[in-house]
């Protein structure tokens, strides 16, 4: 009897310890993670873990999409800047070449005008005519008779016709050359004006395009930062709720 009285409490104590041990083993089997990991993985009361995971996944996808779009915009801006630089360099080269051509034509025009002025002055110069008359007189025979007078006159007339014809040809050539130079200079000057207009227009268009891309890029960055901030706040809020719930359970 005495042994029975002392042995019964020990049996009940063993049974209680056995039940506690089985409960602890069952808890460890159901949640093998550490308390810290359990606090992170456990969702707050009333929130479906699948829904929360889906929300975070969608936000991650949107953030990733925004990052890709920002990178694409940066590449577009870089390409536009490179294209603008290449175009400005090419237009500057063309403009410089046209200016050189205009300068050369202006120089040729001045030379032709100088020659034409010299020729016109010589044609109307009495001293030059006097010298020509002296040369003709010196070329005349000392004794003029009826036999050689006619040949002398014909010879002088022939030389005079040749000289006049040559002078007329020079005058026509100089006139044509002067007109051609003036037309070429005028055409190149117009091309330079049009080229400068095109350069200015293209620069304005490219600068506007760059500004628009930069504005879009800035808006996308602001949206990305806002989404990232919201996600961080959401994660911090969830972690705080998990910690509160964990502390309440303890």
Short mmCIF file of C-alpha atoms in Angstrom, two decimals:
data_model
loop_
_atom_site.label_atom_id
_atom_site.label_comp_id
_atom_site.label_asym_id
_atom_site.label_seq_id
_atom_site.Cartn_x
_atom_site.Cartn_y
_atom_site.Cartn_z
CA UNK A 1 0.00 0.00 0.00
CA UNK A 2 2.72 2.40 0.96
CA UNK A 3 4.63 1.56 -2.19
CA UNK A 4 1.46 2.02 -4.20
CA UNK A 5 0.86 5.44 -2.67
CA UNK A 6 4.39 6.56 -3.51
CA UNK A 7 4.45 4.97 -6.96
CA UNK A 8 1.18 6.50 -8.25
CA UNK A 9 2.37 10.14 -8.31
CA UNK A 10 5.51 9.08 -10.13
CA UNK A 11 3.39 7.38 -12.78
CA UNK A 12 1.26 10.50 -13.20
CA UNK A 13 4.40 12.64 -13.41
CA UNK A 14 5.82 10.38 -16.10
CA UNK A 15 2.55 10.60 -18.02
CA UNK A 16 2.57 14.41 -17.82
CA UNK A 17 6.19 14.57 -18.94
CA UNK A 18 5.40 12.20 -21.77
CA UNK A 19 2.50 14.39 -22.95
CA UNK A 20 4.65 17.56 -22.78
CA UNK A 21 7.43 15.84 -24.68
CA UNK A 22 5.03 14.66 -27.38
CA UNK A 23 3.58 18.19 -27.70
CA UNK A 24 7.06 19.72 -28.06
CA UNK A 25 8.06 17.08 -30.62
CA UNK A 26 4.85 17.75 -32.58
CA UNK A 27 5.51 21.52 -32.49
CA UNK A 28 9.04 21.01 -33.74
CA UNK A 29 7.80 18.77 -36.55
CA UNK A 30 5.16 21.33 -37.60
CA UNK A 31 7.59 24.30 -37.49
CA UNK A 32 11.22 23.17 -37.79
CA UNK A 33 12.44 26.75 -38.40
CA UNK A 34 14.06 29.02 -35.84
CA UNK A 35 11.98 31.64 -33.96
CA UNK A 36 13.57 34.44 -36.03
CA UNK A 37 12.80 32.70 -39.32
CA UNK A 38 9.31 31.89 -38.10
CA UNK A 39 8.72 35.59 -37.32
CA UNK A 40 9.77 36.49 -40.86
CA UNK A 41 7.80 33.77 -42.61
CA UNK A 42 4.64 34.00 -40.53
CA UNK A 43 2.10 36.43 -42.06
CA UNK A 44 0.08 38.77 -39.81
CA UNK A 45 -3.35 37.72 -38.68
CA UNK A 46 -6.01 38.09 -41.34
CA UNK A 47 -3.58 38.23 -44.33
CA UNK A 48 -3.31 35.34 -46.75
CA UNK A 49 0.37 34.49 -47.37
CA UNK A 50 -0.35 33.72 -51.02
CA UNK A 51 -1.99 37.11 -51.54
CA UNK A 52 0.88 38.91 -49.81
CA UNK A 53 3.44 37.04 -51.88
CA UNK A 54 1.52 37.83 -55.07
CA UNK A 55 1.41 41.55 -54.19
CA UNK A 56 5.14 41.69 -53.48
CA UNK A 57 5.90 39.73 -56.64
CA UNK A 58 3.85 42.14 -58.78
CA UNK A 59 5.61 45.11 -57.21
CA UNK A 60 8.98 43.50 -57.88
CA UNK A 61 7.97 42.92 -61.49
CA UNK A 62 6.86 46.55 -61.88
CA UNK A 63 10.09 47.80 -60.34
CA UNK A 64 12.12 45.56 -62.65
CA UNK A 65 10.10 46.80 -65.63
CA UNK A 66 10.69 50.41 -64.58
CA UNK A 67 14.42 49.76 -64.27
CA UNK A 68 14.53 48.27 -67.77
CA UNK A 69 12.54 51.21 -69.16
CA UNK A 70 14.89 53.70 -67.48
CA UNK A 71 17.92 51.91 -68.93
CA UNK A 72 16.30 51.96 -72.37
CA UNK A 73 15.60 55.70 -72.09
CA UNK A 74 19.20 56.32 -71.01
CA UNK A 75 20.42 54.45 -74.09
CA UNK A 76 18.06 56.42 -76.34
CA UNK A 77 19.30 59.72 -74.89
CA UNK A 78 22.91 58.62 -75.39
CA UNK A 79 22.22 57.65 -79.02
CA UNK A 80 20.45 60.96 -79.68
CA UNK A 81 23.38 62.90 -78.25
CA UNK A 82 25.83 60.92 -80.38
CA UNK A 83 23.69 61.41 -83.49
CA UNK A 84 23.40 65.13 -82.78
CA UNK A 85 27.16 65.41 -82.36
CA UNK A 86 27.84 63.51 -85.61
CA UNK A 87 25.28 65.57 -87.50
CA UNK A 88 26.67 68.87 -86.18
CA UNK A 89 30.19 67.79 -87.13
CA UNK A 90 29.10 66.82 -90.65
CA UNK A 91 27.12 70.02 -91.13
CA UNK A 92 30.06 72.07 -89.88
CA UNK A 93 32.36 70.34 -92.38
CA UNK A 94 29.91 71.02 -95.22
CA UNK A 95 29.52 74.63 -94.16
CA UNK A 96 33.30 75.08 -93.97
CA UNK A 97 33.74 73.50 -97.41
CA UNK A 98 31.07 75.77 -98.92
CA UNK A 99 32.69 78.82 -97.37
CA UNK A 100 36.04 77.82 -98.87
CA UNK A 101 34.42 77.42 -102.30
CA UNK A 102 32.75 80.80 -101.97
CA UNK A 103 36.06 82.38 -100.98
CA UNK A 104 37.82 80.82 -103.98
CA UNK A 105 35.11 81.98 -106.37
CA UNK A 106 35.22 85.46 -104.88
CA UNK A 107 38.97 85.52 -105.44
CA UNK A 108 38.59 84.38 -109.06
CA UNK A 109 35.86 86.95 -109.57
CA UNK A 110 38.11 89.74 -108.31
CA UNK A 111 40.92 88.59 -110.63
CA UNK A 112 38.59 88.52 -113.64
CA UNK A 113 37.16 91.93 -112.78
CA UNK A 114 40.70 93.30 -112.52
CA UNK A 115 41.63 91.84 -115.91
CA UNK A 116 38.45 93.14 -117.50
CA UNK A 117 39.04 96.59 -116.06
CA UNK A 118 42.62 96.56 -117.33
CA UNK A 119 41.47 95.52 -120.80
CA UNK A 120 38.78 98.19 -120.89
CA UNK A 121 41.29 100.81 -119.78
CA UNK A 122 43.75 99.71 -122.44
CA UNK A 123 41.07 99.89 -125.13
CA UNK A 124 40.21 103.45 -124.20
CA UNK A 125 43.76 104.53 -123.43
CA UNK A 126 44.95 107.12 -125.98
CA UNK A 127 48.57 106.43 -125.14
CA UNK A 128 48.14 102.75 -125.96
CA UNK A 129 46.45 103.66 -129.23
CA UNK A 130 49.29 106.06 -129.99
CA UNK A 131 51.85 103.33 -129.36
CA UNK A 132 49.91 101.00 -131.63
CA UNK A 133 49.88 103.67 -134.33
CA UNK A 134 53.65 104.11 -133.93
CA UNK A 135 54.17 100.38 -134.36
CA UNK A 136 52.02 100.39 -137.47
CA UNK A 137 53.88 103.37 -138.86
CA UNK A 138 57.22 101.72 -138.19
CA UNK A 139 56.03 98.59 -139.95
CA UNK A 140 55.08 100.62 -143.02
CA UNK A 141 57.49 100.59 -145.99
CA UNK A 142 59.77 103.63 -146.42
CA UNK A 143 58.82 104.07 -150.02
CA UNK A 144 55.18 103.70 -150.83
CA UNK A 145 54.21 103.13 -154.41
CA UNK A 146 51.05 101.97 -156.00
CA UNK A 147 52.23 98.37 -156.09
CA UNK A 148 52.87 97.82 -152.40
CA UNK A 149 50.45 100.38 -150.97
CA UNK A 150 47.47 98.14 -151.40
CA UNK A 151 49.25 95.16 -149.81
CA UNK A 152 50.34 97.31 -146.87
CA UNK A 153 46.81 98.56 -146.30
CA UNK A 154 45.44 95.04 -146.50
CA UNK A 155 48.07 93.85 -144.04
CA UNK A 156 47.27 96.61 -141.57
CA UNK A 157 43.56 96.00 -141.93
CA UNK A 158 44.06 92.28 -141.36
CA UNK A 159 46.11 92.89 -138.21
CA UNK A 160 43.56 95.39 -136.98
CA UNK A 161 40.69 92.97 -137.58
CA UNK A 162 42.56 90.22 -135.76
CA UNK A 163 43.24 92.52 -132.82
CA UNK A 164 39.64 93.70 -132.66
CA UNK A 165 38.39 90.13 -132.94
CA UNK A 166 40.73 89.03 -130.17
CA UNK A 167 39.64 91.92 -127.98
CA UNK A 168 35.98 91.10 -128.62
CA UNK A 169 36.57 87.44 -127.79
CA UNK A 170 38.33 88.40 -124.56
CA UNK A 171 35.51 90.71 -123.65
CA UNK A 172 32.89 88.01 -124.25
CA UNK A 173 34.89 85.45 -122.28
CA UNK A 174 35.36 87.81 -119.39
CA UNK A 175 31.67 88.72 -119.42
CA UNK A 176 30.64 85.06 -119.43
CA UNK A 177 33.16 84.24 -116.71
CA UNK A 178 32.01 87.16 -114.59
CA UNK A 179 28.37 86.11 -114.92
CA UNK A 180 29.26 82.49 -114.14
CA UNK A 181 31.25 83.47 -111.06
CA UNK A 182 28.47 85.72 -109.81
CA UNK A 183 25.90 82.95 -110.28
CA UNK A 184 28.13 80.38 -108.56
CA UNK A 185 28.81 82.71 -105.64
CA UNK A 186 25.11 83.54 -105.30
CA UNK A 187 24.15 79.84 -105.45
CA UNK A 188 26.72 78.86 -102.83
CA UNK A 189 25.67 81.70 -100.57
CA UNK A 190 22.07 80.49 -100.79
CA UNK A 191 23.20 76.94 -100.04
CA UNK A 192 25.11 78.17 -96.99
CA UNK A 193 22.04 80.02 -95.74
CA UNK A 194 19.84 76.94 -96.27
CA UNK A 195 22.47 74.73 -94.67
CA UNK A 196 22.65 76.94 -91.61
CA UNK A 197 18.85 76.89 -91.38
CA UNK A 198 18.83 73.08 -91.59
CA UNK A 199 21.56 72.85 -88.95
CA UNK A 200 19.64 75.15 -86.61
CA UNK A 201 16.38 73.27 -87.21
CA UNK A 202 18.00 69.87 -86.70
CA UNK A 203 19.75 71.04 -83.53
CA UNK A 204 16.48 72.38 -82.14
CA UNK A 205 14.64 69.14 -82.98
CA UNK A 206 17.33 66.96 -81.42
CA UNK A 207 17.60 69.14 -78.32
CA UNK A 208 13.82 68.98 -77.90
CA UNK A 209 13.93 65.20 -78.34
CA UNK A 210 16.71 64.92 -75.75
CA UNK A 211 14.80 67.13 -73.31
CA UNK A 212 11.64 65.05 -73.83
CA UNK A 213 13.56 61.81 -73.23
CA UNK A 214 15.18 63.27 -70.13
CA UNK A 215 11.79 64.40 -68.83
CA UNK A 216 10.32 60.92 -69.42
CA UNK A 217 13.36 59.38 -67.77
CA UNK A 218 12.98 61.67 -64.76
CA UNK A 219 9.28 60.83 -64.42
CA UNK A 220 10.05 57.11 -64.62
CA UNK A 221 12.78 57.45 -62.00
CA UNK A 222 10.43 59.31 -59.68
CA UNK A 223 7.78 56.64 -60.18
CA UNK A 224 10.35 53.91 -59.58
CA UNK A 225 11.59 55.57 -56.38
CA UNK A 226 8.02 56.08 -55.19
CA UNK A 227 7.16 52.41 -55.81
CA UNK A 228 10.35 51.31 -54.09
CA UNK A 229 9.59 53.51 -51.09
CA UNK A 230 6.04 52.15 -50.85
CA UNK A 231 7.33 48.59 -51.01
CA UNK A 232 9.92 49.26 -48.32
CA UNK A 233 7.28 50.85 -46.09
CA UNK A 234 4.98 47.86 -46.69
CA UNK A 235 7.74 45.40 -45.81
CA UNK A 236 8.67 47.38 -42.69
CA UNK A 237 5.01 47.49 -41.63
CA UNK A 238 4.61 43.74 -42.13
CA UNK A 239 7.79 43.02 -40.18
CA UNK A 240 6.58 45.22 -37.34
CA UNK A 241 3.21 43.45 -37.27
CA UNK A 242 4.97 40.11 -37.27
CA UNK A 243 7.17 41.17 -34.36
CA UNK A 244 4.15 42.45 -32.40
CA UNK A 245 2.26 39.23 -33.02
CA UNK A 246 5.30 37.22 -32.04
CA UNK A 247 5.74 39.16 -28.81
CA UNK A 248 2.04 38.72 -27.97
CA UNK A 249 2.33 34.96 -28.47
CA UNK A 250 5.34 34.79 -26.20
#
